[in-house]
């Protein structure tokens, strides 16, 4: 079972990881994952466990392109992010890092902070409060990347981008 | 059926007509990395992707602008990693003090009409000012472009913005950029490209102000037709033109004749009000600079208001020119002299305190009036600090009075 952490609309990357905790601002041995939502949601920062699920309203991840924001969530081993919509740079960063992301307003509307759920990232099924929801799958291209664990492992394995014809 | 500017540029790159919604692989003309993220990008290229050599060193540009000069030993070591990589790979590097990546690439004409430019910085939409398709990406995308020469794109739909009228006294391009945020919201153009129409008269610096803030609407790109001053300065490919039969998903009209000065209040760039609603708000720091408003023209309008005057004793005024060229322009006449005589502090050309890491980081409870593009909570320093965004004219008037002030009343 995974705990659900809910967020509102327009959560920007400065809230996910403030710029002053950028990896290259940190001391040797420190880790950007220690600063995930450090001021925006201190409870998440202290208590989030591997597999936990983030559920947000509109435009999650807007603002700076800093990939260390989704990377910090990846390093916390977040099980997935479900939102009404994502900001585009965050969305592609999340896909590239292999973080399961779902656009599913019905799930967003149904959950409360602190609920527990079971998420199957491969099928997009989530069970919460006794109800199972089928979330819309991502485009095949994005799904292939996430299944491979990210675009870096994908390109290393296949020697090309998903869908690319190598001539 | 004609194509939008974005569709023309992407079609030209891959050699066939593209349509919105398609996933395509393109070879960007330029892939830019700055000092904040390049060390991580280099590690992804070399360690994770296992590329000893980049695909094409001529495609890559590195710029030291975010925390430059270095603020501590760790940053200094990161900068040295980037320098070492640039020399070893034969990549062009713009050193500390040259300026903000988005200004430098335009000055060097690396950004020009019809090109595709990707950057490790969300304000890479700025290149749309010169008719290029510019977009920000994360470190992994940029690393892939360096290792393979390629990136993936979903061809975006285009939103058309039709602008009529002219700015009235005391109103400028920043007010239009903020007004668009107010109308469209921070996610109003997510996944879409924006095209700005009716602004053939607009000088290039103002186009840069507006295109830099396309990302504040969530846009993938914000492109001006390559006309007016841009057509005078750059060669425009014959395939790049406004096709009146192109299809837009949405058209938004803005009238400049009735536009008032706009201010973004804490803590979101689309939380925008008329200046009259925040007049008198006490300010501790005024920041004039950034890729949005750090050019000569921005410093000049501030100087015009500050000539023979002193800033308020409780205010610190920080000026970070967008580039060395822009600083030299401000030194070629009395612009910089007026600013310094009025009590301004000049920092190294570059991003300055915009993202709170050096050169004027905000302390607990500080309130800043910035000409920058973002006022997210804690962006410029302590989480309790507050950021108001507005034009250089309002910034100068505010520095004089120590509180948010309408320049038209001075």
XYZ file of C-alpha atoms in Angstrom:
577
model
C 0.000 0.000 0.000
C 1.242 3.449 -0.876
C 0.414 6.679 0.897
C -1.065 9.437 -1.225
C 0.306 12.958 -0.887
C -1.988 15.577 -2.396
C -0.984 18.928 -3.836
C -2.900 21.825 -5.390
C -2.486 23.531 -8.748
C 0.597 25.173 -10.238
C 3.146 23.455 -7.996
C 6.366 24.952 -9.402
C 9.804 23.385 -9.443
C 11.023 25.935 -6.859
C 8.553 24.298 -4.451
C 9.679 20.795 -5.384
C 13.354 21.701 -4.832
C 14.331 25.334 -4.134
C 17.213 26.587 -6.293
C 19.463 27.053 -3.287
C 19.461 23.257 -2.864
C 20.511 22.573 -6.459
C 22.850 19.569 -6.475
C 25.883 21.723 -7.214
C 25.077 24.006 -4.275
C 25.196 21.031 -1.874
C 28.116 19.832 0.176
C 29.906 16.630 -0.775
C 27.877 13.596 0.347
C 24.590 15.502 0.616
C 21.743 14.477 -1.732
C 19.110 16.536 -3.513
C 16.486 14.002 -2.373
C 16.836 15.450 1.131
C 15.287 18.699 -0.122
C 12.170 17.404 -1.903
C 9.353 19.772 -0.873
C 11.565 20.925 1.996
C 9.603 24.135 2.606
C 6.442 23.557 0.545
C 5.479 20.316 2.314
C 7.769 19.506 5.263
C 5.705 16.425 6.181
C 6.361 14.944 2.733
C 10.006 15.886 3.043
C 10.362 13.991 6.329
C 7.961 11.086 5.909
C 7.497 10.143 2.231
C 8.376 6.507 1.652
C 9.411 4.626 -1.507
C 6.298 3.813 -3.533
C 4.249 6.753 -2.221
C 2.090 8.516 -4.798
C 1.839 12.233 -5.522
C -1.587 13.451 -6.628
C -1.865 17.049 -7.822
C -4.417 19.295 -9.488
C -3.465 21.369 -12.574
C -0.099 22.202 -14.170
C 2.132 20.193 -11.832
C 5.841 21.063 -12.144
C 5.638 24.482 -13.785
C 8.499 26.961 -13.794
C 12.193 26.196 -14.131
C 13.427 23.321 -16.292
C 15.585 22.058 -13.393
C 15.558 18.293 -13.730
C 16.815 17.898 -10.197
C 13.211 18.560 -9.116
C 11.786 15.350 -10.662
C 15.159 13.675 -10.004
C 14.734 14.348 -6.276
C 11.307 12.633 -6.443
C 12.817 9.750 -8.418
C 15.534 9.397 -5.799
C 12.823 9.258 -3.130
C 11.484 6.338 -5.226
C 8.066 7.922 -5.677
C 5.701 5.305 -7.137
C 4.021 7.696 -9.548
C 2.541 11.121 -10.080
C -1.123 11.589 -10.982
C -2.447 15.031 -11.944
C -5.140 16.845 -13.880
C -2.308 18.177 -16.063
C 1.468 18.631 -16.068
C 3.734 21.476 -17.133
C 5.468 20.336 -20.315
C 9.123 20.445 -19.279
C 8.363 18.604 -16.030
C 6.321 16.026 -17.932
C 9.120 15.217 -20.378
C 11.703 15.216 -17.590
C 9.575 12.757 -15.605
C 9.131 10.489 -18.630
C 12.849 10.704 -19.426
C 13.662 9.689 -15.842
C 11.185 6.799 -15.956
C 8.774 8.203 -13.368
C 5.246 6.860 -14.040
C 3.008 9.876 -14.736
C -0.742 9.794 -15.306
C -3.291 12.399 -16.335
C -6.439 11.267 -14.521
C -8.808 13.965 -13.191
C -11.272 11.339 -11.874
C -8.586 9.930 -9.579
C -7.489 13.426 -8.543
C -11.088 14.225 -7.579
C -11.497 10.987 -5.612
C -8.488 11.073 -3.290
C -7.732 12.710 0.041
C -4.290 13.393 1.441
C -3.210 10.410 3.513
C -5.331 7.856 1.630
C -3.620 4.615 0.742
C -3.738 3.033 -2.675
C -2.282 0.323 -4.851
C -0.869 1.520 -8.158
C 0.166 -0.698 -11.041
C 2.251 1.635 -13.178
C 2.411 -0.814 -16.089
C -1.361 -1.033 -16.553
C -2.313 2.379 -15.147
C -4.716 0.777 -12.678
C -5.058 2.284 -9.231
C -7.169 0.908 -6.404
C -8.193 3.226 -3.618
C -10.978 3.101 -1.032
C -12.223 -0.125 -2.612
C -12.590 1.275 -6.124
C -10.278 0.482 -9.031
C -9.712 3.186 -11.616
C -8.254 2.614 -15.067
C -6.166 5.672 -15.875
C -5.610 6.574 -19.550
C -2.320 5.158 -20.804
C 0.421 7.532 -21.966
C 1.274 7.724 -25.674
C 3.162 4.562 -26.713
C 6.360 6.536 -27.123
C 6.306 7.760 -23.518
C 5.192 4.362 -22.203
C 8.131 2.655 -23.920
C 10.532 5.075 -22.234
C 9.001 4.598 -18.777
C 8.957 0.815 -19.150
C 12.665 0.903 -20.011
C 13.283 2.826 -16.760
C 13.976 6.098 -18.567
C 15.262 7.383 -21.861
C 18.931 6.876 -21.010
C 18.538 3.100 -20.491
C 16.260 3.027 -23.570
C 18.810 4.678 -25.851
C 21.666 2.622 -24.407
C 19.748 -0.604 -25.057
C 18.332 0.221 -28.486
C 20.885 2.669 -29.878
C 18.035 4.932 -31.004
C 15.041 6.917 -29.767
C 11.639 5.185 -29.513
C 9.975 5.271 -32.929
C 13.142 6.416 -34.666
C 14.121 4.759 -37.917
C 17.880 4.422 -38.085
C 19.116 4.709 -41.648
C -3.572 24.649 -45.574
C -0.581 26.708 -44.495
C 1.752 26.161 -41.592
C 2.457 28.184 -38.450
C 6.016 29.451 -37.902
C 6.672 26.556 -35.510
C 5.449 23.984 -38.042
C 7.588 25.588 -40.786
C 10.721 25.467 -38.634
C 10.191 21.864 -37.495
C 9.288 20.774 -41.072
C 12.419 22.387 -42.471
C 14.547 20.589 -39.894
C 13.301 17.078 -40.623
C 12.746 17.564 -44.364
C 9.007 16.869 -44.522
C 5.790 18.584 -43.510
C 4.862 17.979 -39.878
C 1.475 18.302 -38.193
C 0.587 19.128 -34.568
C 0.524 16.108 -32.281
C 3.183 14.145 -34.181
C 6.240 12.872 -32.344
C 9.386 13.690 -34.286
C 13.138 13.431 -33.845
C 14.997 16.624 -34.741
C 18.600 17.760 -34.866
C 18.602 21.126 -33.093
C 20.870 23.771 -34.634
C 22.110 24.710 -31.181
C 22.008 22.903 -27.834
C 22.886 25.232 -24.974
C 23.990 24.341 -21.470
C 24.673 26.765 -18.626
C 26.852 26.473 -15.538
C 24.044 25.469 -13.205
C 23.151 22.204 -14.938
C 26.036 21.388 -17.288
C 28.104 19.420 -14.740
C 25.202 16.977 -14.362
C 24.646 16.918 -18.128
C 28.319 16.101 -18.697
C 28.095 13.199 -16.236
C 24.994 11.864 -18.017
C 26.768 12.095 -21.398
C 29.962 10.440 -20.253
C 28.921 8.025 -17.516
C 25.302 7.101 -18.230
C 25.276 7.345 -22.029
C 28.892 6.234 -22.296
C 29.756 8.800 -24.960
C 33.446 9.661 -24.833
C 32.902 12.289 -27.538
C 29.887 14.478 -28.165
C 28.109 13.942 -31.493
C 28.868 17.413 -32.859
C 30.856 19.964 -30.842
C 29.749 22.774 -33.196
C 26.132 22.175 -32.193
C 26.840 22.822 -28.504
C 27.275 26.122 -26.672
C 28.186 26.500 -23.008
C 27.551 29.688 -21.040
C 28.690 30.622 -17.523
C 25.908 32.865 -16.269
C 23.878 31.404 -13.411
C 26.289 31.571 -10.470
C 29.198 33.345 -12.105
C 31.757 34.233 -10.877
C 31.673 31.268 -8.521
C 30.195 31.844 -5.054
C 31.988 29.014 -3.229
C 34.478 26.198 -3.724
C 31.881 23.664 -4.829
C 30.553 25.998 -7.527
C 34.107 26.880 -8.575
C 34.915 23.181 -9.004
C 31.772 22.706 -11.099
C 32.798 25.612 -13.314
C 36.218 24.036 -13.799
C 34.593 20.738 -14.803
C 32.702 22.605 -17.516
C 35.848 24.413 -18.730
C 37.758 21.154 -18.879
C 34.949 19.466 -20.843
C 34.696 22.375 -23.297
C 38.435 22.332 -24.040
C 38.648 18.561 -24.290
C 35.647 18.331 -26.659
C 36.306 21.513 -28.648
C 33.036 23.159 -27.558
C 32.453 26.898 -27.631
C 32.307 28.342 -24.106
C 31.242 31.839 -23.108
C 33.051 32.670 -19.885
C 32.028 34.400 -16.677
C 31.008 37.987 -17.392
C 30.039 37.501 -21.037
C 26.361 37.544 -20.079
C 23.112 35.601 -19.810
C 22.897 32.686 -22.250
C 19.709 33.995 -23.875
C 21.241 37.403 -24.570
C 24.626 36.039 -25.674
C 23.194 33.567 -28.204
C 21.220 36.378 -29.854
C 24.215 38.735 -29.893
C 26.402 36.032 -31.421
C 23.660 35.275 -33.968
C 23.709 31.638 -32.878
C 19.997 32.220 -32.398
C 18.537 33.408 -35.681
C 15.372 33.156 -37.770
C 14.361 29.586 -38.613
C 16.745 27.827 -36.238
C 15.888 25.289 -33.539
C 17.585 26.013 -30.235
C 17.223 23.824 -27.171
C 18.626 24.889 -23.831
C 18.998 23.582 -20.298
C 17.032 26.624 -19.199
C 13.305 27.148 -19.315
C 13.685 30.724 -20.570
C 15.058 29.334 -23.855
C 11.729 30.475 -25.287
C 13.591 33.828 -25.526
C 15.029 32.866 -28.918
C 11.557 33.264 -30.395
C 12.285 37.012 -30.325
C 14.454 36.521 -33.424
C 12.124 34.069 -35.186
C 13.817 30.920 -33.871
C 12.096 27.929 -32.254
C 13.624 28.032 -28.778
C 12.601 25.698 -25.981
C 13.831 24.651 -22.571
C 14.549 21.073 -21.620
C 15.822 19.083 -18.692
C 19.331 17.775 -18.228
C 18.606 14.328 -19.682
C 17.211 15.755 -22.929
C 20.167 18.087 -23.301
C 22.592 15.241 -22.509
C 20.963 13.115 -25.234
C 21.282 15.967 -27.715
C 24.990 16.268 -26.940
C 25.590 12.505 -27.153
C 23.402 11.792 -30.207
C 22.851 15.207 -31.821
C 19.096 14.658 -31.521
C 16.053 15.347 -29.339
C 12.430 14.179 -29.432
C 9.563 16.620 -29.822
C 5.823 16.499 -29.942
C 4.873 19.013 -32.644
C 2.896 21.623 -30.695
C -0.337 23.320 -31.623
C -0.003 27.101 -31.992
C -1.891 29.834 -30.147
C -2.064 33.169 -31.980
C -1.839 36.436 -30.068
C -3.108 39.479 -31.973
C -1.864 42.742 -30.544
C -3.326 46.106 -31.530
C -2.532 49.682 -30.476
C 0.628 51.120 -28.940
C 2.034 51.387 -25.433
C 0.939 54.544 -23.650
C 3.515 56.526 -21.589
C 4.714 54.541 -18.560
C 3.733 51.192 -20.104
C 6.093 48.807 -21.915
C 6.756 45.274 -23.155
C 6.948 43.851 -19.617
C 3.396 44.984 -18.989
C 2.256 43.097 -22.095
C 4.141 39.962 -20.971
C 2.509 40.142 -17.522
C -0.899 40.939 -19.024
C -0.687 37.739 -21.092
C -0.014 35.837 -17.857
C -3.003 37.489 -16.256
C -5.257 36.584 -19.207
C -3.967 33.083 -19.991
C -2.673 31.832 -16.628
C 0.554 30.015 -15.822
C -0.627 26.890 -17.636
C -2.592 28.676 -20.366
C -0.298 27.664 -23.202
C 0.988 24.320 -21.873
C 2.296 22.069 -24.684
C 1.538 24.847 -27.232
C 3.634 27.323 -29.180
C 2.669 30.994 -29.174
C 2.880 33.309 -32.184
C 2.803 37.080 -31.616
C 1.152 39.188 -34.322
C 0.699 42.915 -34.876
C 4.111 43.794 -33.447
C 6.192 44.374 -36.595
C 7.044 47.805 -35.194
C 8.390 46.408 -31.937
C 12.155 46.722 -31.317
C 14.123 43.548 -30.693
C 14.773 44.147 -26.985
C 11.043 44.295 -26.299
C 10.496 41.102 -28.290
C 13.104 39.432 -26.066
C 11.226 40.572 -22.946
C 7.981 39.052 -24.202
C 9.393 35.804 -25.655
C 11.403 35.116 -22.470
C 8.138 35.006 -20.530
C 6.314 32.635 -22.915
C 7.369 29.858 -20.523
C 5.487 31.660 -17.744
C 2.338 30.681 -19.707
C 3.615 27.098 -19.910
C 4.420 27.486 -23.624
C 6.869 25.307 -25.487
C 7.952 28.294 -27.599
C 6.963 31.922 -28.163
C 7.779 33.098 -31.673
C 7.706 36.513 -33.321
C 7.494 36.694 -37.117
C 10.984 37.676 -38.322
C 10.047 41.183 -39.434
C 10.980 44.779 -38.582
C 14.233 45.152 -36.637
C 14.829 41.380 -36.727
C 14.614 41.307 -40.549
C 17.033 44.271 -40.657
C 19.596 42.520 -38.472
C 19.306 38.873 -39.575
C 18.989 36.898 -42.803
C 15.507 35.383 -42.936
C 15.132 32.064 -44.796
C 12.617 32.385 -47.646
C 10.518 29.463 -46.312
C 9.855 31.252 -43.008
C 6.907 33.643 -43.262
C 3.463 34.300 -41.810
C 1.015 32.193 -43.798
C -2.469 33.589 -43.292
C -3.947 30.141 -44.021
C -2.141 28.561 -41.052
C -4.334 26.971 -38.396
C -4.283 28.188 -34.799
C -6.048 26.460 -31.915
C -6.918 29.727 -30.237
C -6.621 33.466 -30.929
C -6.228 35.957 -28.118
C -6.503 39.712 -28.683
C -4.773 42.366 -26.603
C -5.142 46.142 -27.026
C -2.089 48.128 -25.965
C -3.921 51.480 -26.065
C -5.780 50.610 -22.861
C -3.013 48.591 -21.158
C -2.023 49.805 -17.683
C 1.276 48.975 -15.935
C 0.973 45.396 -14.635
C 2.510 43.899 -11.495
C 2.850 40.218 -10.571
C 2.359 39.847 -6.829
C 3.750 37.033 -4.632
C 4.010 34.118 -5.332
C 3.171 33.466 -9.011
C 3.965 35.271 -12.270
C 0.317 34.997 -13.351
C -0.997 36.522 -10.133
C -1.103 39.899 -11.848
C -2.847 43.144 -10.863
C -2.896 46.713 -12.147
C -0.110 48.818 -10.647
C -2.734 51.009 -8.921
C -3.674 48.077 -6.642
C -0.234 47.751 -5.048
C 0.947 51.372 -4.935
C 2.696 52.106 -1.634
C 3.878 48.542 -0.887
C 7.155 48.906 1.045
C 10.185 47.484 -0.769
C 13.654 46.553 0.584
C 15.453 45.601 -2.626
C 15.007 46.514 -6.281
C 16.552 44.252 -8.919
C 17.042 45.528 -12.465
C 18.250 42.782 -14.767
C 17.620 39.245 -16.146
C 17.052 37.806 -19.614
C 13.658 39.510 -19.453
C 14.740 43.085 -18.642
C 18.534 43.437 -18.379
C 19.319 45.201 -21.646
C 20.555 48.733 -22.347
C 17.048 50.020 -23.084
C 15.865 48.754 -19.679
C 18.769 50.444 -17.874
C 18.178 53.620 -19.919
C 14.527 54.059 -18.954
C 15.559 53.548 -15.316
C 18.359 56.126 -15.708
C 15.919 58.636 -17.199
C 13.906 58.461 -13.965
C 16.944 58.422 -11.646
C 18.988 61.265 -13.200
C 20.257 63.684 -10.502
C 18.348 61.757 -7.833
C 19.192 59.335 -5.016
C 17.439 56.052 -4.323
C 15.591 55.751 -1.001
C 18.041 55.166 1.893
C 16.255 51.966 2.944
C 16.463 50.432 -0.541
C 19.279 48.550 -2.216
C 19.188 48.725 -6.017
C 21.001 45.896 -7.805
C 21.735 46.176 -11.508
C 22.815 43.048 -13.431
C 23.298 43.809 -17.144
C 22.187 40.988 -19.429
C 25.592 40.930 -21.111
C 28.956 42.638 -21.326
C 27.789 44.265 -24.585
C 24.741 45.693 -22.872
C 26.912 46.974 -20.004
C 29.295 48.596 -22.504
C 26.329 50.251 -24.214
C 25.227 51.619 -20.835
C 28.774 52.925 -20.292
C 29.016 54.511 -23.752
C 26.569 57.204 -22.659
C 25.689 58.370 -19.146
C 23.273 55.503 -18.350
C 25.545 53.551 -16.012
C 26.949 56.717 -14.464
C 23.434 57.913 -13.558
C 22.499 54.542 -12.060
C 25.661 54.357 -9.940
C 25.438 58.005 -8.861
C 21.860 57.350 -7.775
C 23.148 54.602 -5.468
C 22.844 51.450 -7.578
C 25.132 48.430 -7.124
C 26.460 46.914 -10.339
C 26.954 43.137 -10.485
C 28.694 40.968 -13.069
C 26.696 40.622 -16.319
C 24.702 37.415 -15.932
C 21.646 36.090 -14.122
C 22.453 37.984 -10.909
C 20.203 37.254 -7.912
C 17.253 36.048 -10.078
C 17.364 32.521 -8.666
C 18.624 33.421 -5.227
C 22.016 31.780 -5.239
C 24.384 34.757 -5.139
C 24.816 38.482 -5.751
C 21.880 39.725 -3.701
C 20.085 36.718 -2.198
C 17.041 37.861 -0.201
C 16.952 37.452 3.576
C 14.115 36.614 5.940
C 11.150 38.921 5.440
C 12.762 40.902 2.578
C 10.483 42.303 -0.113
C 11.975 42.722 -3.572
C 10.713 44.506 -6.665
C 12.270 42.684 -9.611
C 12.255 43.210 -13.369
C 12.720 39.435 -13.677
C 10.281 36.777 -14.772
C 9.537 34.619 -11.702
C 8.326 35.314 -8.195
C 7.786 31.803 -6.896
C 8.058 31.498 -3.131
C 11.689 31.418 -2.027
C 13.066 31.812 -5.546
C 15.389 34.667 -4.666
C 16.280 33.480 -1.172
C 14.499 32.946 2.135
C 11.046 31.311 1.855
C 9.507 34.235 3.760
C 10.799 36.781 1.215
C 8.375 38.330 -1.255
C 8.887 39.200 -4.928
C 6.889 41.653 -7.021
C 7.524 41.681 -10.780
C 7.159 44.705 -13.025
C 8.748 46.921 -15.635
C 12.081 48.781 -15.391
C 10.213 52.100 -15.186
C 8.198 51.006 -12.165
C 11.387 49.483 -10.674
C 13.218 52.828 -10.910
C 10.304 54.791 -9.473
C 10.061 52.240 -6.643
C 13.797 52.496 -5.872
C 13.397 56.276 -5.486
C 10.434 56.119 -3.140
C 11.162 52.907 -1.192
C 7.650 51.719 -2.003
C 5.905 50.615 -5.177
C 5.392 53.813 -7.148
C 3.803 54.791 -10.462
C 6.516 56.354 -12.662
C 3.867 58.545 -14.297
C 3.400 60.406 -10.999
C 7.057 61.446 -10.649
